[in-house]
mmCIF file of C-alpha atoms in Angstrom:
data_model
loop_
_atom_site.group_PDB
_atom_site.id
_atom_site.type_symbol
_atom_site.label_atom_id
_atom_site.label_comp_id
_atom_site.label_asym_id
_atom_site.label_seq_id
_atom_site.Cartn_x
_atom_site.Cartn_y
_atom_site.Cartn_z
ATOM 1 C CA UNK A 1 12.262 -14.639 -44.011
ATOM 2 C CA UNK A 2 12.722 -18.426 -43.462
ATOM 3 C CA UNK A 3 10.097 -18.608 -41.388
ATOM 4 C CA UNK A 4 7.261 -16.715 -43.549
ATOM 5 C CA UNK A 5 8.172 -18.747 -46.355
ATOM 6 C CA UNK A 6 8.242 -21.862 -44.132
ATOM 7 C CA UNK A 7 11.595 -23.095 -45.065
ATOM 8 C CA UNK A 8 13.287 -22.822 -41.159
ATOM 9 C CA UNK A 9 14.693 -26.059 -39.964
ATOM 10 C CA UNK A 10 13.143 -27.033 -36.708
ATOM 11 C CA UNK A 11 16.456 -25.964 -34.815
ATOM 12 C CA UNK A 12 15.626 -22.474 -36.229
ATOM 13 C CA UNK A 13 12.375 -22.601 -35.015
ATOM 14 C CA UNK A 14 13.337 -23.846 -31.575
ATOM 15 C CA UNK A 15 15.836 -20.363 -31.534
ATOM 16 C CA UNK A 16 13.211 -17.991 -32.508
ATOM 17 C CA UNK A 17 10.601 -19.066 -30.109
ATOM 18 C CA UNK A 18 13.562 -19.242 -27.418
ATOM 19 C CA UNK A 19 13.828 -15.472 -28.159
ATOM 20 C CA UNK A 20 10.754 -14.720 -28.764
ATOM 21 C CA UNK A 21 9.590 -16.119 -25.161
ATOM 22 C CA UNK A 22 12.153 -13.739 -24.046
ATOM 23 C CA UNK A 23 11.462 -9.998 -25.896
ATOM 24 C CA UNK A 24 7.642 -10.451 -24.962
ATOM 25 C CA UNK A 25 8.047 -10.154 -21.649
ATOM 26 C CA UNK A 26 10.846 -7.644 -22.199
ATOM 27 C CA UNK A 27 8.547 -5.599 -24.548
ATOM 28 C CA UNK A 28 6.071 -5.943 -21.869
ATOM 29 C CA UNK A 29 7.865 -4.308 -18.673
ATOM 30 C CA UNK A 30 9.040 -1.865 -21.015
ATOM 31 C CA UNK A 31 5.217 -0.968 -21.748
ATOM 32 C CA UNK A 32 4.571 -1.046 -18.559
ATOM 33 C CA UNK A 33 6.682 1.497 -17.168
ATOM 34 C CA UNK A 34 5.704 3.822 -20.498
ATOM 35 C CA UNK A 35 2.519 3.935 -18.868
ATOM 36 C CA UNK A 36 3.472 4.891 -15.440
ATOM 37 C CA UNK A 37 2.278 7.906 -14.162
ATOM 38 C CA UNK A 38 3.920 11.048 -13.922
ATOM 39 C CA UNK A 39 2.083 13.181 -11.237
ATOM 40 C CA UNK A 40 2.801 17.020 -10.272
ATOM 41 C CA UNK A 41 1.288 19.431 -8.163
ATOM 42 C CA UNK A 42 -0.604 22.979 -8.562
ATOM 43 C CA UNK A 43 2.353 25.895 -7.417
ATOM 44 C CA UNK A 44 0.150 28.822 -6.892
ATOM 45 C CA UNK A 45 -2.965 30.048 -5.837
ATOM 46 C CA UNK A 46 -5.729 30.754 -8.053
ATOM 47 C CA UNK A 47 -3.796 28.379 -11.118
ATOM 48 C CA UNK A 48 -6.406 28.676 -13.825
ATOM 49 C CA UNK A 49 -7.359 25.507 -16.458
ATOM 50 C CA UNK A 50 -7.993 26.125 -20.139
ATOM 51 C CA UNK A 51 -9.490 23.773 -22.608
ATOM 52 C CA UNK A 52 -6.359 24.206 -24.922
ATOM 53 C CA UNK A 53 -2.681 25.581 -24.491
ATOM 54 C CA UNK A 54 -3.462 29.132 -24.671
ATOM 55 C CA UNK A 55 -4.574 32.252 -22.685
ATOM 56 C CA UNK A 56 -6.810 32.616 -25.196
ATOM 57 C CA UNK A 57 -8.675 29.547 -24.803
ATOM 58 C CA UNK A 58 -11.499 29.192 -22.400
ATOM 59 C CA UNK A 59 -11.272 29.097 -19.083
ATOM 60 C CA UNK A 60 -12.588 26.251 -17.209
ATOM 61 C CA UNK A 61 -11.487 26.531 -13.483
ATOM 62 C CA UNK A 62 -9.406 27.495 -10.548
ATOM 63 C CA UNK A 63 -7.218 24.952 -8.968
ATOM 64 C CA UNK A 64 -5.966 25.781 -5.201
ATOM 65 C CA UNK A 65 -2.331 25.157 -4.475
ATOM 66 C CA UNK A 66 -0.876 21.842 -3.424
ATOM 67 C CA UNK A 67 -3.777 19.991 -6.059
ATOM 68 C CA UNK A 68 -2.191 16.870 -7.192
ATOM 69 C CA UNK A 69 -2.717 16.429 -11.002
ATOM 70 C CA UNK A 70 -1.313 13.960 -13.451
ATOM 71 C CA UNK A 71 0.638 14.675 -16.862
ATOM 72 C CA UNK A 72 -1.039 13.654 -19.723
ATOM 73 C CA UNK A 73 1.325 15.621 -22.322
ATOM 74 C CA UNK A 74 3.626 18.833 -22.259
ATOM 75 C CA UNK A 75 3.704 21.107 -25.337
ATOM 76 C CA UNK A 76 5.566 24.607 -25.682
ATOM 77 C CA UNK A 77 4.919 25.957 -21.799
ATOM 78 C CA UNK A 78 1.978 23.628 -21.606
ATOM 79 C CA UNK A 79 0.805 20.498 -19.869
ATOM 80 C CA UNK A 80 -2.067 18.744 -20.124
ATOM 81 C CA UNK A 81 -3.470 17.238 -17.204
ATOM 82 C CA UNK A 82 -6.187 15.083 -15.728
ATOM 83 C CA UNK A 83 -7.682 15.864 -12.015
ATOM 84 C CA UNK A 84 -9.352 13.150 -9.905
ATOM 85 C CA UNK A 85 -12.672 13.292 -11.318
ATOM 86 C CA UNK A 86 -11.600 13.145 -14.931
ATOM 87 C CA UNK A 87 -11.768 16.051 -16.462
ATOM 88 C CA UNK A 88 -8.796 17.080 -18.570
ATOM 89 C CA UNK A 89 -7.489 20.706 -19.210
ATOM 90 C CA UNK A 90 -4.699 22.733 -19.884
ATOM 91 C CA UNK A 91 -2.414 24.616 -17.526
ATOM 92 C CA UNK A 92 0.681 26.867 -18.158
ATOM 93 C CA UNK A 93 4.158 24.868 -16.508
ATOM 94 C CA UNK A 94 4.956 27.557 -14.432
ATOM 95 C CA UNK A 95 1.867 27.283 -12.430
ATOM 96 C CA UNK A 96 3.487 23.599 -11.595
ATOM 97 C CA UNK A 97 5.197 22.660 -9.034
ATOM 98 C CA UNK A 98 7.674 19.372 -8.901
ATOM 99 C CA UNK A 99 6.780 19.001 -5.233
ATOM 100 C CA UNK A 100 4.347 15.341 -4.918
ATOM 101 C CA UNK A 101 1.550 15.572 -3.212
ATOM 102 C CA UNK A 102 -1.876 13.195 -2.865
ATOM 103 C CA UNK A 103 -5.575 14.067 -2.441
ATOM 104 C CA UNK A 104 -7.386 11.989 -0.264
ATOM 105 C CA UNK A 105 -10.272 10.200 -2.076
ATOM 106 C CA UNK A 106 -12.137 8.230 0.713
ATOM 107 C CA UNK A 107 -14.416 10.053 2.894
ATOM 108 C CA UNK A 108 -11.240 9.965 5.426
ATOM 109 C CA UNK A 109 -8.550 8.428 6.183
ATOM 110 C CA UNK A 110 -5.885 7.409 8.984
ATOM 111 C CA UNK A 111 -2.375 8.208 8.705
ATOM 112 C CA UNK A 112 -0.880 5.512 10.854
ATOM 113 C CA UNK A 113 3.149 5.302 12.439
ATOM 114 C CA UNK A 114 3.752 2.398 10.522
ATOM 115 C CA UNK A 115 2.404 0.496 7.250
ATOM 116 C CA UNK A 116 0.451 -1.694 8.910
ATOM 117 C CA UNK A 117 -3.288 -1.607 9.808
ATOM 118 C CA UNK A 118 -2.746 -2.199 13.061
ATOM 119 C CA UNK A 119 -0.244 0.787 14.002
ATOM 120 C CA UNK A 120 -1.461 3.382 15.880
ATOM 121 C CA UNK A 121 -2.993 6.031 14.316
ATOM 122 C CA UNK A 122 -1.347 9.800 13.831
ATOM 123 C CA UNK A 123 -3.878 11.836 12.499
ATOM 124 C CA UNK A 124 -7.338 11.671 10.373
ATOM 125 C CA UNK A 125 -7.596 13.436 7.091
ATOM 126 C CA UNK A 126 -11.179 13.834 5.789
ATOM 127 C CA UNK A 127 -11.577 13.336 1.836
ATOM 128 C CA UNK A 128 -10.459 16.045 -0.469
ATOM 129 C CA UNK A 129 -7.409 17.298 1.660
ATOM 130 C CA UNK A 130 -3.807 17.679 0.594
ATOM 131 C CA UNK A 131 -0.962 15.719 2.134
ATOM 132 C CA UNK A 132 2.634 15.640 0.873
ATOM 133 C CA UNK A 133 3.762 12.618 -0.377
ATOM 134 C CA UNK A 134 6.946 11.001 0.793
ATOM 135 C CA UNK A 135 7.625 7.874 -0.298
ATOM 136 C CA UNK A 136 5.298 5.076 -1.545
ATOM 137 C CA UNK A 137 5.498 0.901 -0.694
ATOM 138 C CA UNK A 138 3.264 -1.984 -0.389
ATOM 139 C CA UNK A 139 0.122 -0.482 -0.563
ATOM 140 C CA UNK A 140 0.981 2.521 1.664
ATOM 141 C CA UNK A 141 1.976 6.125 1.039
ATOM 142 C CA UNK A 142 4.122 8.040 3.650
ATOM 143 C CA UNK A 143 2.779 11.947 3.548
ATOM 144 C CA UNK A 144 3.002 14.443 5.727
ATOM 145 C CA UNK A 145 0.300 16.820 6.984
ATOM 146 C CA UNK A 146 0.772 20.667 6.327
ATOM 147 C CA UNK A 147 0.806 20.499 10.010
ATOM 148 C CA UNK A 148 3.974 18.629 10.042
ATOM 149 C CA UNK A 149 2.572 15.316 11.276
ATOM 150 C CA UNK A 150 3.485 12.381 8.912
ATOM 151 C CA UNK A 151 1.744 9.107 8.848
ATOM 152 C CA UNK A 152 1.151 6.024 6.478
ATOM 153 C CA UNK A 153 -2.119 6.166 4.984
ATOM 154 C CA UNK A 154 -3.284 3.281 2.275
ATOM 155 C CA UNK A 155 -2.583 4.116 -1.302
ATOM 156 C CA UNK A 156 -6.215 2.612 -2.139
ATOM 157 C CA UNK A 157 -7.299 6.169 -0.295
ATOM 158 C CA UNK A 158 -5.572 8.497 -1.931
ATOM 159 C CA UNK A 159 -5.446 9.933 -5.549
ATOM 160 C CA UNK A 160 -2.310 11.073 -7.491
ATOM 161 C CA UNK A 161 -0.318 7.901 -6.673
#
């Protein structure tokens, strides 16, 4: 109050801009991990998208199992997700699965033994294929093949990260 009226001595001032420069970038990482993404995975085959929380609603389309989508909301049995090109829809929570897993998004990409561009490389995924994520750091996501081969493969190929 001393300060909107303009009546805070300038040792009061000095203490609220101390705290001050130290909630904003408290407020700020807070924020920031608000907005972190929260990513799970189709459980079934044939996992059909609605344009609202209902089996009533329309029906958009099919996802396969192991898709990678990210939580926008959940509402009574619902969540609302977003796929890689966009599009948002509806899909019932027991067609999701807690299990992570990443699309590739580049026309292909390496899976290499080690985070590093120049480890030798595992296997090749072409774009649009499912790998199982692992762990994530630096740039690079550990997955795993559904052929059991794991690999690092740059995070700046893959969606659902």
């Amino acid at each position: 109050l001393e300060l909107l009226r303009g009546t805070a001595s300038p040792s009061r001032l000095a203490m609220i801009g101390a705290l001050w420069l130290l909630a904003v970038p408290a407020a700020l990482l807070a924020g920031a991990n608000a907005l972190a993404l929260d990513f799970l995975s189709v459980a079934e085959p044939a996992a059909i998208l609605y344009d609202a929380p209902s089996i009533k609603a329309n029906k958009l389309f099919v996802l396969s199992p192991g898709y990678p989508v990210e939580v926008v909301v959940k509402v009574e049995g619902w969540t609302k997700v977003r796929d890689d090109t966009g599009d948002f829809a509806w899909i019932e929570n027991a067609r999701l699965s807690e299990r992570r897993t990443v699309m590739v998004s580049a026309q292909s990409a390496q899976a290499r033994q080690a985070a590093n561009e120049n480890a030798a490389v595992v296997f090749t995924a072409e774009k649009n294929v499912f790998l199982e994520l692992i762990d994530v750091a630096a740039g690079w996501a550990k997955v795993r093949h559904r052929d059991g081969a794991s690999g690092f493969v740059k995070a700046s190929q893959l969606w659902g990260l």
